[in-house]
Tab-separated table of C-alpha atoms in Angstrom:
chain	number	residue	atom	x	y	z
A	1	MET	CA	92.308	105.776	140.325
A	2	ALA	CA	94.694	104.167	137.932
A	3	THR	CA	92.183	101.531	137.088
A	4	THR	CA	89.516	104.052	136.442
A	5	ILE	CA	91.807	106.046	134.108
A	6	LEU	CA	92.622	102.830	132.300
A	7	ILE	CA	88.989	102.143	131.680
A	8	ILE	CA	88.324	105.487	130.380
A	9	PHE	CA	91.386	105.328	128.113
A	10	LEU	CA	90.185	101.977	126.855
A	11	ILE	CA	86.730	103.344	126.101
A	12	VAL	CA	88.058	106.425	124.299
A	13	TYR	CA	90.415	104.180	122.154
A	14	LEU	CA	87.402	101.751	121.296
A	15	GLY	CA	85.661	104.845	120.063
A	16	MET	CA	88.645	105.497	118.011
A	17	ILE	CA	88.421	102.021	116.432
A	18	LEU	CA	84.588	102.013	115.857
A	19	GLY	CA	84.308	105.595	115.097
A	20	GLY	CA	81.966	106.087	117.993
A	21	LEU	CA	80.152	104.159	120.795
A	22	PRO	CA	77.321	101.629	120.466
A	23	PHE	CA	73.901	103.215	121.387
A	24	LEU	CA	75.218	106.688	121.455
A	25	ARG	CA	75.231	109.201	118.496
A	26	LEU	CA	78.975	110.146	119.250
A	27	ASP	CA	81.807	110.373	116.566
A	28	ARG	CA	85.490	110.152	117.314
A	29	THR	CA	85.653	113.725	118.543
A	30	GLY	CA	82.773	113.270	120.872
A	31	VAL	CA	84.219	110.229	122.493
A	32	ALA	CA	87.537	111.825	123.024
A	33	LEU	CA	85.855	114.960	124.452
A	34	LEU	CA	83.734	113.036	126.879
A	35	GLY	CA	86.844	110.963	127.913
A	36	ALA	CA	88.672	114.166	128.606
A	37	ILE	CA	85.822	115.636	130.598
A	38	ALA	CA	85.517	112.324	132.677
A	39	LEU	CA	89.078	112.433	133.476
A	40	ILE	CA	88.955	116.045	134.653
A	41	SER	CA	85.848	115.190	136.646
A	42	ILE	CA	87.323	112.505	138.659
A	43	ASN	CA	90.525	114.532	139.325
A	44	ALA	CA	92.750	112.312	137.285
A	45	LEU	CA	94.082	115.665	136.074
A	46	THR	CA	93.453	119.112	137.513
A	47	LEU	CA	92.093	121.606	135.019
A	48	GLU	CA	95.524	123.305	135.078
A	49	GLN	CA	97.076	119.989	134.262
A	50	ALA	CA	94.746	119.160	131.600
A	51	VAL	CA	95.370	122.549	129.691
A	52	ALA	CA	99.290	122.169	130.278
A	53	SER	CA	99.083	118.755	128.548
A	54	ILE	CA	97.819	120.373	125.381
A	55	HIS	CA	100.688	120.996	122.887
A	56	LEU	CA	99.818	124.577	121.926
A	57	PRO	CA	102.324	124.998	119.160
A	58	THR	CA	100.765	122.074	117.439
A	59	MET	CA	97.390	123.532	117.812
A	60	ALA	CA	98.504	126.962	116.726
A	61	LEU	CA	100.077	125.670	113.609
A	62	LEU	CA	97.110	123.396	112.733
A	63	PHE	CA	94.628	126.349	113.171
A	64	ALA	CA	96.884	128.846	111.126
A	65	PHE	CA	96.934	126.469	108.137
A	66	MET	CA	93.188	125.915	108.365
A	67	VAL	CA	92.879	129.560	107.936
A	68	VAL	CA	95.195	129.551	104.885
A	69	SER	CA	93.234	126.848	103.446
A	70	ALA	CA	89.920	128.656	104.050
A	71	GLN	CA	91.460	131.647	102.256
A	72	MET	CA	92.179	129.351	99.124
A	73	ARG	CA	88.625	127.811	99.116
A	74	LEU	CA	86.794	131.087	99.481
A	75	GLY	CA	89.041	132.430	96.525
A	76	GLY	CA	87.886	129.773	94.348
A	77	PHE	CA	91.496	128.429	93.779
A	78	TYR	CA	90.723	124.626	94.203
A	79	ASP	CA	87.656	124.967	91.912
A	80	TRP	CA	89.739	126.847	89.366
A	81	VAL	CA	92.356	124.132	89.402
A	82	THR	CA	90.063	121.312	89.086
A	83	GLN	CA	88.424	123.078	86.126
A	84	LYS	CA	91.626	123.835	84.457
A	85	LEU	CA	92.643	120.098	84.818
A	86	ALA	CA	89.387	118.772	83.503
A	87	GLY	CA	89.886	121.262	80.360
A	88	LEU	CA	93.439	119.916	79.437
A	89	ALA	CA	93.639	118.089	76.069
A	90	LEU	CA	95.231	115.025	77.240
A	91	SER	CA	94.643	111.309	77.124
A	92	PRO	CA	92.859	109.737	80.097
A	93	ALA	CA	96.024	108.071	81.403
A	94	SER	CA	97.980	111.375	81.157
A	95	LEU	CA	95.061	113.322	82.709
A	96	LEU	CA	95.176	110.812	85.535
A	97	GLY	CA	99.056	111.394	85.975
A	98	VAL	CA	98.622	115.135	86.056
A	99	LEU	CA	95.860	114.879	88.620
A	100	THR	CA	97.937	112.505	90.834
A	101	GLY	CA	100.936	115.193	90.748
A	102	VAL	CA	98.867	118.234	91.265
A	103	SER	CA	96.625	116.847	94.072
A	104	ALA	CA	99.806	115.538	95.808
A	105	ALA	CA	101.545	119.011	95.440
A	106	LEU	CA	98.548	120.756	96.756
A	107	SER	CA	98.082	118.492	99.958
A	108	ALA	CA	101.802	118.843	100.872
A	109	VAL	CA	100.997	122.556	101.432
A	110	PHE	CA	97.297	122.955	102.079
A	111	SER	CA	96.479	119.729	103.821
A	112	ASN	CA	94.945	116.532	102.070
A	113	ASP	CA	91.544	116.597	103.806
A	114	ILE	CA	90.873	120.332	102.590
A	115	VAL	CA	92.191	119.456	99.008
A	116	CYS	CA	89.783	116.311	98.687
A	117	LEU	CA	86.728	118.238	100.307
A	118	ALA	CA	87.210	121.039	97.791
A	119	MET	CA	88.175	119.001	94.600
A	120	ALA	CA	86.200	115.730	94.788
A	121	PRO	CA	82.656	117.021	93.883
A	122	LEU	CA	83.866	119.230	90.886
A	123	LEU	CA	86.090	116.237	89.725
A	124	VAL	CA	83.037	113.975	89.439
A	125	ASP	CA	81.235	116.655	87.278
A	126	ALA	CA	84.200	117.376	85.176
A	127	CYS	CA	84.647	113.548	84.426
A	128	ARG	CA	81.014	113.399	83.401
A	129	GLN	CA	81.450	116.344	81.050
A	130	ARG	CA	84.334	114.456	79.352
A	131	GLN	CA	82.509	111.285	79.453
A	132	LEU	CA	85.106	109.689	81.597
A	133	ALA	CA	84.677	107.096	84.317
A	134	PRO	CA	84.986	109.102	87.534
A	135	VAL	CA	86.050	106.331	90.025
A	136	PRO	CA	89.793	105.914	88.747
A	137	TYR	CA	90.187	109.798	89.052
A	138	LEU	CA	88.500	109.899	92.520
A	139	LEU	CA	90.725	107.103	93.744
A	140	ALA	CA	93.578	108.840	92.344
A	141	LEU	CA	92.706	112.117	94.172
A	142	ALA	CA	92.422	110.132	97.647
A	143	CYS	CA	95.390	108.095	97.264
A	144	ALA	CA	97.646	110.933	95.991
A	145	SER	CA	96.523	113.427	98.391
A	146	ASN	CA	97.422	111.011	101.230
A	147	ILE	CA	100.756	110.295	99.743
A	148	GLY	CA	101.670	113.991	98.823
A	149	SER	CA	100.728	115.145	102.319
A	150	ALA	CA	103.575	112.796	103.653
A	151	ALA	CA	106.094	114.996	101.921
A	152	THR	CA	106.113	117.916	104.299
A	153	LEU	CA	105.479	118.586	108.025
A	154	ILE	CA	102.406	120.666	107.247
A	155	GLY	CA	100.711	118.249	104.870
A	156	ASN	CA	98.349	116.641	107.486
A	157	PRO	CA	97.456	116.876	111.112
A	158	GLN	CA	99.812	113.952	112.296
A	159	ASN	CA	102.751	115.551	110.492
A	160	MET	CA	102.208	118.780	112.225
A	161	LEU	CA	101.971	117.099	115.504
A	162	ILE	CA	105.185	115.119	114.913
A	163	GLY	CA	107.222	117.947	113.599
A	164	GLN	CA	106.136	120.438	116.342
A	165	THR	CA	106.537	117.851	119.218
A	166	MET	CA	109.902	116.213	118.095
A	167	ARG	CA	111.160	119.627	116.702
A	168	LEU	CA	112.114	118.031	113.334
A	169	SER	CA	113.759	120.150	110.658
A	170	PHE	CA	111.329	121.279	107.911
A	171	ASP	CA	113.904	120.864	105.139
A	172	GLY	CA	115.607	117.948	106.644
A	173	TYR	CA	112.180	116.027	106.855
A	174	PHE	CA	111.249	116.932	103.113
A	175	LEU	CA	114.672	115.738	101.960
A	176	ASP	CA	114.126	112.472	103.805
A	177	ALA	CA	110.582	112.036	102.597
A	178	ILE	CA	110.556	113.219	99.075
A	179	LEU	CA	112.203	110.041	97.373
A	180	PRO	CA	109.517	107.572	99.183
A	181	VAL	CA	106.819	110.089	98.233
A	182	ALA	CA	107.686	110.505	94.528
A	183	LEU	CA	108.210	106.747	94.020
A	184	GLY	CA	104.881	106.223	95.824
A	185	LEU	CA	102.970	108.509	93.547
A	186	ALA	CA	104.459	107.032	90.422
A	187	ALA	CA	103.452	103.576	91.815
A	188	CYS	CA	99.957	104.962	92.461
A	189	TRP	CA	99.605	106.346	88.890
A	190	VAL	CA	100.840	103.188	87.392
A	191	LEU	CA	98.527	100.811	89.336
A	192	ILE	CA	95.454	102.794	88.848
A	193	ALA	CA	96.208	103.370	84.891
A	194	TRP	CA	96.782	99.481	84.748
A	195	GLN	CA	93.643	98.487	86.402
A	196	THR	CA	91.616	100.879	84.355
A	197	LYS	CA	93.064	100.073	80.914
A	198	GLY	CA	90.337	99.881	78.345
A	199	ARG	CA	87.621	101.213	80.663
A	200	TRP	CA	88.433	104.894	80.773
A	201	LYS	CA	85.076	105.922	79.040
A	202	GLU	CA	81.588	106.059	80.583
A	203	SER	CA	78.338	107.087	79.080
A	204	ALA	CA	77.127	110.695	79.732
A	205	ALA	CA	75.278	110.696	83.114
A	206	ALA	CA	72.515	113.014	84.157
A	207	ALA	CA	74.174	115.956	86.015
A	208	GLU	CA	71.402	116.644	88.359
A	209	SER	CA	73.782	117.218	91.432
A	210	GLN	CA	76.248	119.570	89.740
A	211	ALA	CA	78.575	121.099	92.172
A	212	ARG	CA	78.480	124.863	92.633
A	213	ALA	CA	81.971	126.130	91.920
A	214	VAL	CA	83.146	129.091	94.045
A	215	PRO	CA	83.909	131.855	91.581
A	216	PHE	CA	87.457	132.588	91.049
A	217	ASP	CA	89.000	135.626	92.860
A	218	ALA	CA	92.513	136.307	91.465
A	219	TRP	CA	93.408	138.710	94.279
A	220	GLN	CA	92.338	136.503	97.145
A	221	THR	CA	93.946	133.482	95.593
A	222	THR	CA	97.221	135.467	95.060
A	223	LYS	CA	97.064	136.760	98.576
A	224	GLY	CA	96.689	133.168	99.878
A	225	LEU	CA	99.456	131.839	97.700
A	226	LEU	CA	101.830	134.623	98.630
A	227	ILE	CA	101.310	134.008	102.443
A	228	ALA	CA	101.604	130.106	101.860
A	229	GLY	CA	104.831	130.701	99.786
A	230	ALA	CA	106.198	133.095	102.392
A	231	LEU	CA	105.670	130.596	105.099
A	232	LEU	CA	107.434	127.827	103.259
A	233	VAL	CA	110.371	130.160	102.743
A	234	ALA	CA	110.230	131.084	106.350
A	235	PHE	CA	110.028	127.594	107.627
A	236	LEU	CA	113.294	126.905	105.755
A	237	VAL	CA	115.514	130.009	106.512
A	238	ALA	CA	113.890	131.942	109.450
A	239	PRO	CA	115.065	131.018	113.147
A	240	TRP	CA	111.501	131.865	114.611
A	241	PRO	CA	109.074	129.142	115.877
A	242	ARG	CA	106.894	127.918	113.146
A	243	GLU	CA	103.694	128.426	114.870
A	244	HIS	CA	104.534	131.985	115.393
A	245	MET	CA	105.143	132.669	111.707
A	246	ALA	CA	102.016	130.567	110.797
A	247	LEU	CA	99.658	132.647	113.104
A	248	ILE	CA	101.122	135.886	111.778
A	249	GLY	CA	100.262	134.680	108.092
A	250	ALA	CA	96.798	133.676	109.304
A	251	GLY	CA	96.209	137.012	110.973
A	252	ILE	CA	97.176	138.878	107.847
A	253	LEU	CA	94.537	136.857	105.856
A	254	LEU	CA	91.896	137.471	108.393
A	255	MET	CA	92.469	141.273	107.915
A	256	SER	CA	90.400	141.418	104.592
A	257	ARG	CA	88.055	144.046	103.182
A	258	GLN	CA	86.126	141.470	101.130
A	259	LEU	CA	86.049	138.011	102.958
A	260	ARG	CA	84.274	138.117	106.170
A	261	SER	CA	86.328	136.583	108.968
A	262	GLN	CA	83.274	134.594	110.131
A	263	ASN	CA	83.141	132.825	106.726
A	264	MET	CA	86.761	131.981	106.983
A	265	LEU	CA	86.490	130.731	110.640
A	266	GLY	CA	83.572	128.844	109.445
A	267	LEU	CA	85.708	126.794	107.365
A	268	VAL	CA	88.327	125.956	110.274
A	269	ASP	CA	87.829	122.294	111.269
A	270	TRP	CA	86.909	122.891	114.967
A	271	GLU	CA	85.984	119.299	115.555
A	272	LEU	CA	89.516	118.244	114.558
A	273	LEU	CA	91.086	120.871	117.072
A	274	VAL	CA	88.805	119.575	119.906
A	275	LEU	CA	89.850	116.081	119.121
A	276	PHE	CA	93.410	116.934	119.316
A	277	MET	CA	92.916	118.654	122.588
A	278	SER	CA	90.878	115.870	123.989
A	279	LEU	CA	93.453	113.188	123.097
A	280	PHE	CA	96.249	115.239	124.558
A	281	VAL	CA	94.401	115.230	127.831
A	282	VAL	CA	93.445	111.451	127.607
A	283	ASN	CA	97.032	110.414	126.783
A	284	ALA	CA	98.597	112.549	129.545
A	285	ALA	CA	96.264	110.962	132.228
A	286	PHE	CA	97.103	107.502	130.920
A	287	GLN	CA	100.748	108.177	131.011
A	288	SER	CA	100.680	109.390	134.682
A	289	THR	CA	99.475	105.844	135.662
A	290	GLY	CA	102.759	104.209	134.573
A	291	PHE	CA	100.712	101.650	132.359
A	292	THR	CA	102.671	102.917	129.484
A	293	ASP	CA	106.060	101.835	130.914
A	294	HIS	CA	104.549	98.430	131.769
A	295	ALA	CA	103.373	97.762	128.393
A	296	ILE	CA	106.472	98.734	126.816
A	297	THR	CA	108.411	96.354	129.269
A	298	TRP	CA	105.985	93.666	128.503
A	299	LEU	CA	106.330	93.911	124.831
A	300	ALA	CA	110.030	93.968	125.169
A	301	SER	CA	110.042	90.669	127.064
A	302	LEU	CA	108.181	89.101	124.022
A	303	GLY	CA	110.696	90.549	121.668
A	304	VAL	CA	108.832	93.587	120.419
A	305	ARG	CA	110.921	96.426	121.207
A	306	LEU	CA	109.240	99.662	120.010
A	307	ASP	CA	112.318	101.626	120.191
A	308	GLN	CA	113.717	99.519	117.397
A	309	PRO	CA	112.994	100.483	113.757
A	310	GLY	CA	111.133	97.480	112.601
A	311	ALA	CA	108.934	97.022	115.660
A	312	LEU	CA	108.235	100.822	115.432
A	313	PHE	CA	107.350	100.610	111.794
A	314	ALA	CA	105.027	97.657	112.200
A	315	ALA	CA	103.274	99.123	115.169
A	316	THR	CA	102.644	102.472	113.404
A	317	PHE	CA	101.043	100.567	110.638
A	318	VAL	CA	98.836	98.399	112.597
A	319	LEU	CA	97.664	101.228	114.865
A	320	SER	CA	97.137	103.843	112.116
A	321	ASN	CA	94.532	101.346	110.632
A	322	LEU	CA	93.276	100.400	113.960
A	323	VAL	CA	92.645	103.746	115.609
A	324	SER	CA	93.329	106.299	112.895
A	325	ASN	CA	96.688	107.920	112.368
A	326	VAL	CA	96.401	111.032	114.693
A	327	PRO	CA	95.777	108.785	117.821
A	328	ALA	CA	98.299	106.286	116.716
A	329	VAL	CA	100.913	108.913	116.536
A	330	MET	CA	100.005	110.345	119.932
A	331	LEU	CA	100.365	106.703	121.478
A	332	LEU	CA	103.775	106.070	119.901
A	333	MET	CA	105.574	109.422	120.140
A	334	PRO	CA	106.807	108.898	123.792
A	335	VAL	CA	108.756	105.615	122.509
A	336	VAL	CA	110.402	107.276	119.598
A	337	HIS	CA	114.070	108.135	120.530
A	338	HIS	CA	115.951	107.521	117.336
A	339	PRO	CA	117.047	110.623	115.130
A	340	LEU	CA	114.984	109.136	112.047
A	341	GLY	CA	112.110	107.934	114.268
A	342	GLY	CA	110.023	110.824	113.658
A	343	VAL	CA	110.476	110.506	109.939
A	344	MET	CA	109.497	106.961	110.143
A	345	LEU	CA	106.457	107.793	112.368
A	346	ALA	CA	105.218	110.641	109.871
A	347	LEU	CA	105.761	108.583	106.755
A	348	VAL	CA	104.208	105.231	107.781
A	349	SER	CA	101.278	106.616	109.639
A	350	THR	CA	100.266	108.900	106.713
A	351	LEU	CA	100.934	106.098	103.835
A	352	ALA	CA	99.146	103.575	105.927
A	353	GLY	CA	95.954	105.568	105.662
A	354	ASN	CA	95.443	104.367	102.043
A	355	LEU	CA	94.999	100.871	103.019
A	356	LEU	CA	91.197	101.085	103.724
A	357	ILE	CA	88.540	103.602	103.409
A	358	VAL	CA	88.468	104.342	107.041
A	359	GLY	CA	92.248	104.821	107.210
A	360	SER	CA	92.095	108.499	106.512
A	361	ILE	CA	89.532	111.193	106.523
A	362	ALA	CA	90.486	112.189	102.901
A	363	ASN	CA	89.310	108.782	101.778
A	364	ILE	CA	85.966	109.141	103.506
A	365	ILE	CA	85.550	112.729	101.960
A	366	VAL	CA	86.053	111.423	98.539
A	367	VAL	CA	83.755	108.502	98.978
A	368	ASP	CA	81.083	110.577	100.319
A	369	ALA	CA	81.202	112.962	97.640
A	370	ALA	CA	80.954	110.271	95.066
A	371	ALA	CA	77.951	108.802	96.995
A	372	ARG	CA	76.024	112.167	96.726
A	373	ARG	CA	76.332	111.989	92.894
A	374	GLY	CA	75.178	108.426	92.674
A	375	ILE	CA	78.716	106.777	92.448
A	376	VAL	CA	79.464	104.025	94.703
A	377	ILE	CA	82.961	103.369	95.965
A	378	ASP	CA	82.480	100.334	98.380
A	379	TRP	CA	85.544	99.064	100.431
A	380	ARG	CA	86.170	96.183	97.935
A	381	ARG	CA	86.702	98.821	95.059
A	382	HIS	CA	88.769	101.051	97.234
A	383	ALA	CA	91.015	98.253	98.520
A	384	ARG	CA	91.822	96.971	94.866
A	385	VAL	CA	93.798	100.173	94.672
A	386	GLY	CA	94.354	101.113	98.307
A	387	VAL	CA	95.954	97.767	99.487
A	388	PRO	CA	98.553	97.538	96.695
A	389	VAL	CA	99.323	101.261	96.847
A	390	THR	CA	99.907	101.061	100.656
A	391	LEU	CA	101.938	98.019	100.355
A	392	MET	CA	104.092	99.402	97.495
A	393	THR	CA	104.548	102.688	99.209
A	394	LEU	CA	105.374	101.378	102.589
A	395	ALA	CA	107.876	98.882	101.021
A	396	VAL	CA	109.623	101.845	99.293
A	397	SER	CA	109.727	103.673	102.480
A	398	GLY	CA	110.879	100.594	104.375
A	399	VAL	CA	113.820	100.023	102.128
A	400	TYR	CA	114.680	103.705	102.076
A	401	LEU	CA	114.614	104.238	105.890
A	402	ALA	CA	116.402	100.871	106.406
A	403	LEU	CA	119.323	102.293	104.270
A	404	ARG	CA	119.168	105.705	106.066
A	405	PHE	CA	119.029	103.922	109.734
């Protein structure tokens, strides 16, 4: 049984690395789901054990903030923000700086993937209207969204998982993360502006694929912002579980006389939720075999002690780019025992996502949105920005965490 579980585990994580499996039209979610089904089918876990392995507080928090983000999208908030940014009478470099700050701030509250999905198509059209080269701004959107999402425990899925599972303080984490994040955003802006100097302008392109902006609804946007603001305040001062408060906020937003609940729920990323649940099951089955303890002992015999900050930092960086940040975090959380280990895991797994296009879903969303408008951002072009931005932000985080440890 243990050998069979190991084989299924390795196949699932091979799918995480490749983004699917050869000869099958499966993405990462499909691979993880089939792995969970296989483990339940061979009785590696009973159905009750599989359900118990899923961390429901994380799932509830993730779902609730997907509903909040859906409210903001249907209210036209992201479209309105993008259009307002495009209309600012600023120099190209200053506009890049404002975009970097705004996209980071939005990602810290509404999730980086959602921000990129909503803003990228409109950003391309806005750049073309101003005859600006879209690529620097698209790269700034992707990188800044990833960096900004590291600032809070609700900015991205892996941070929600870490915060809920390890019971991190919301304000305590923010105070630890804000300095590396702020310095990382400054480095991102300086690097992209320096690489783009003298090449800001681009001749007007045919706007055959203009994105359709969602009409701005002041009331729906205000309602979403009020709920989001109330949740942030509650997370800081209220003694109740974060997932309970978030679900209440989502429930209030679903009670609308104008927005249909099916439209809001249609914007929930159900695939991501299924991926989370499936990986919980796969990892629980794997940990029951004892292979995890053997692997940790073997690495320690080689001098690699994952309970030490340096080794954990390196392992998080490598695994986040190998299997993606959410699976990497799930693998590493059991070995994190230091009080600042959760902060390190959240910062490094998120910032490492800027290294390559496949390092984060936000990167892929931006690249795909550009491709649909005839703009090619290949891995080399992304790496020119992503690699130095990642190394700089991780260096800043490493120094800061070393001082804190």
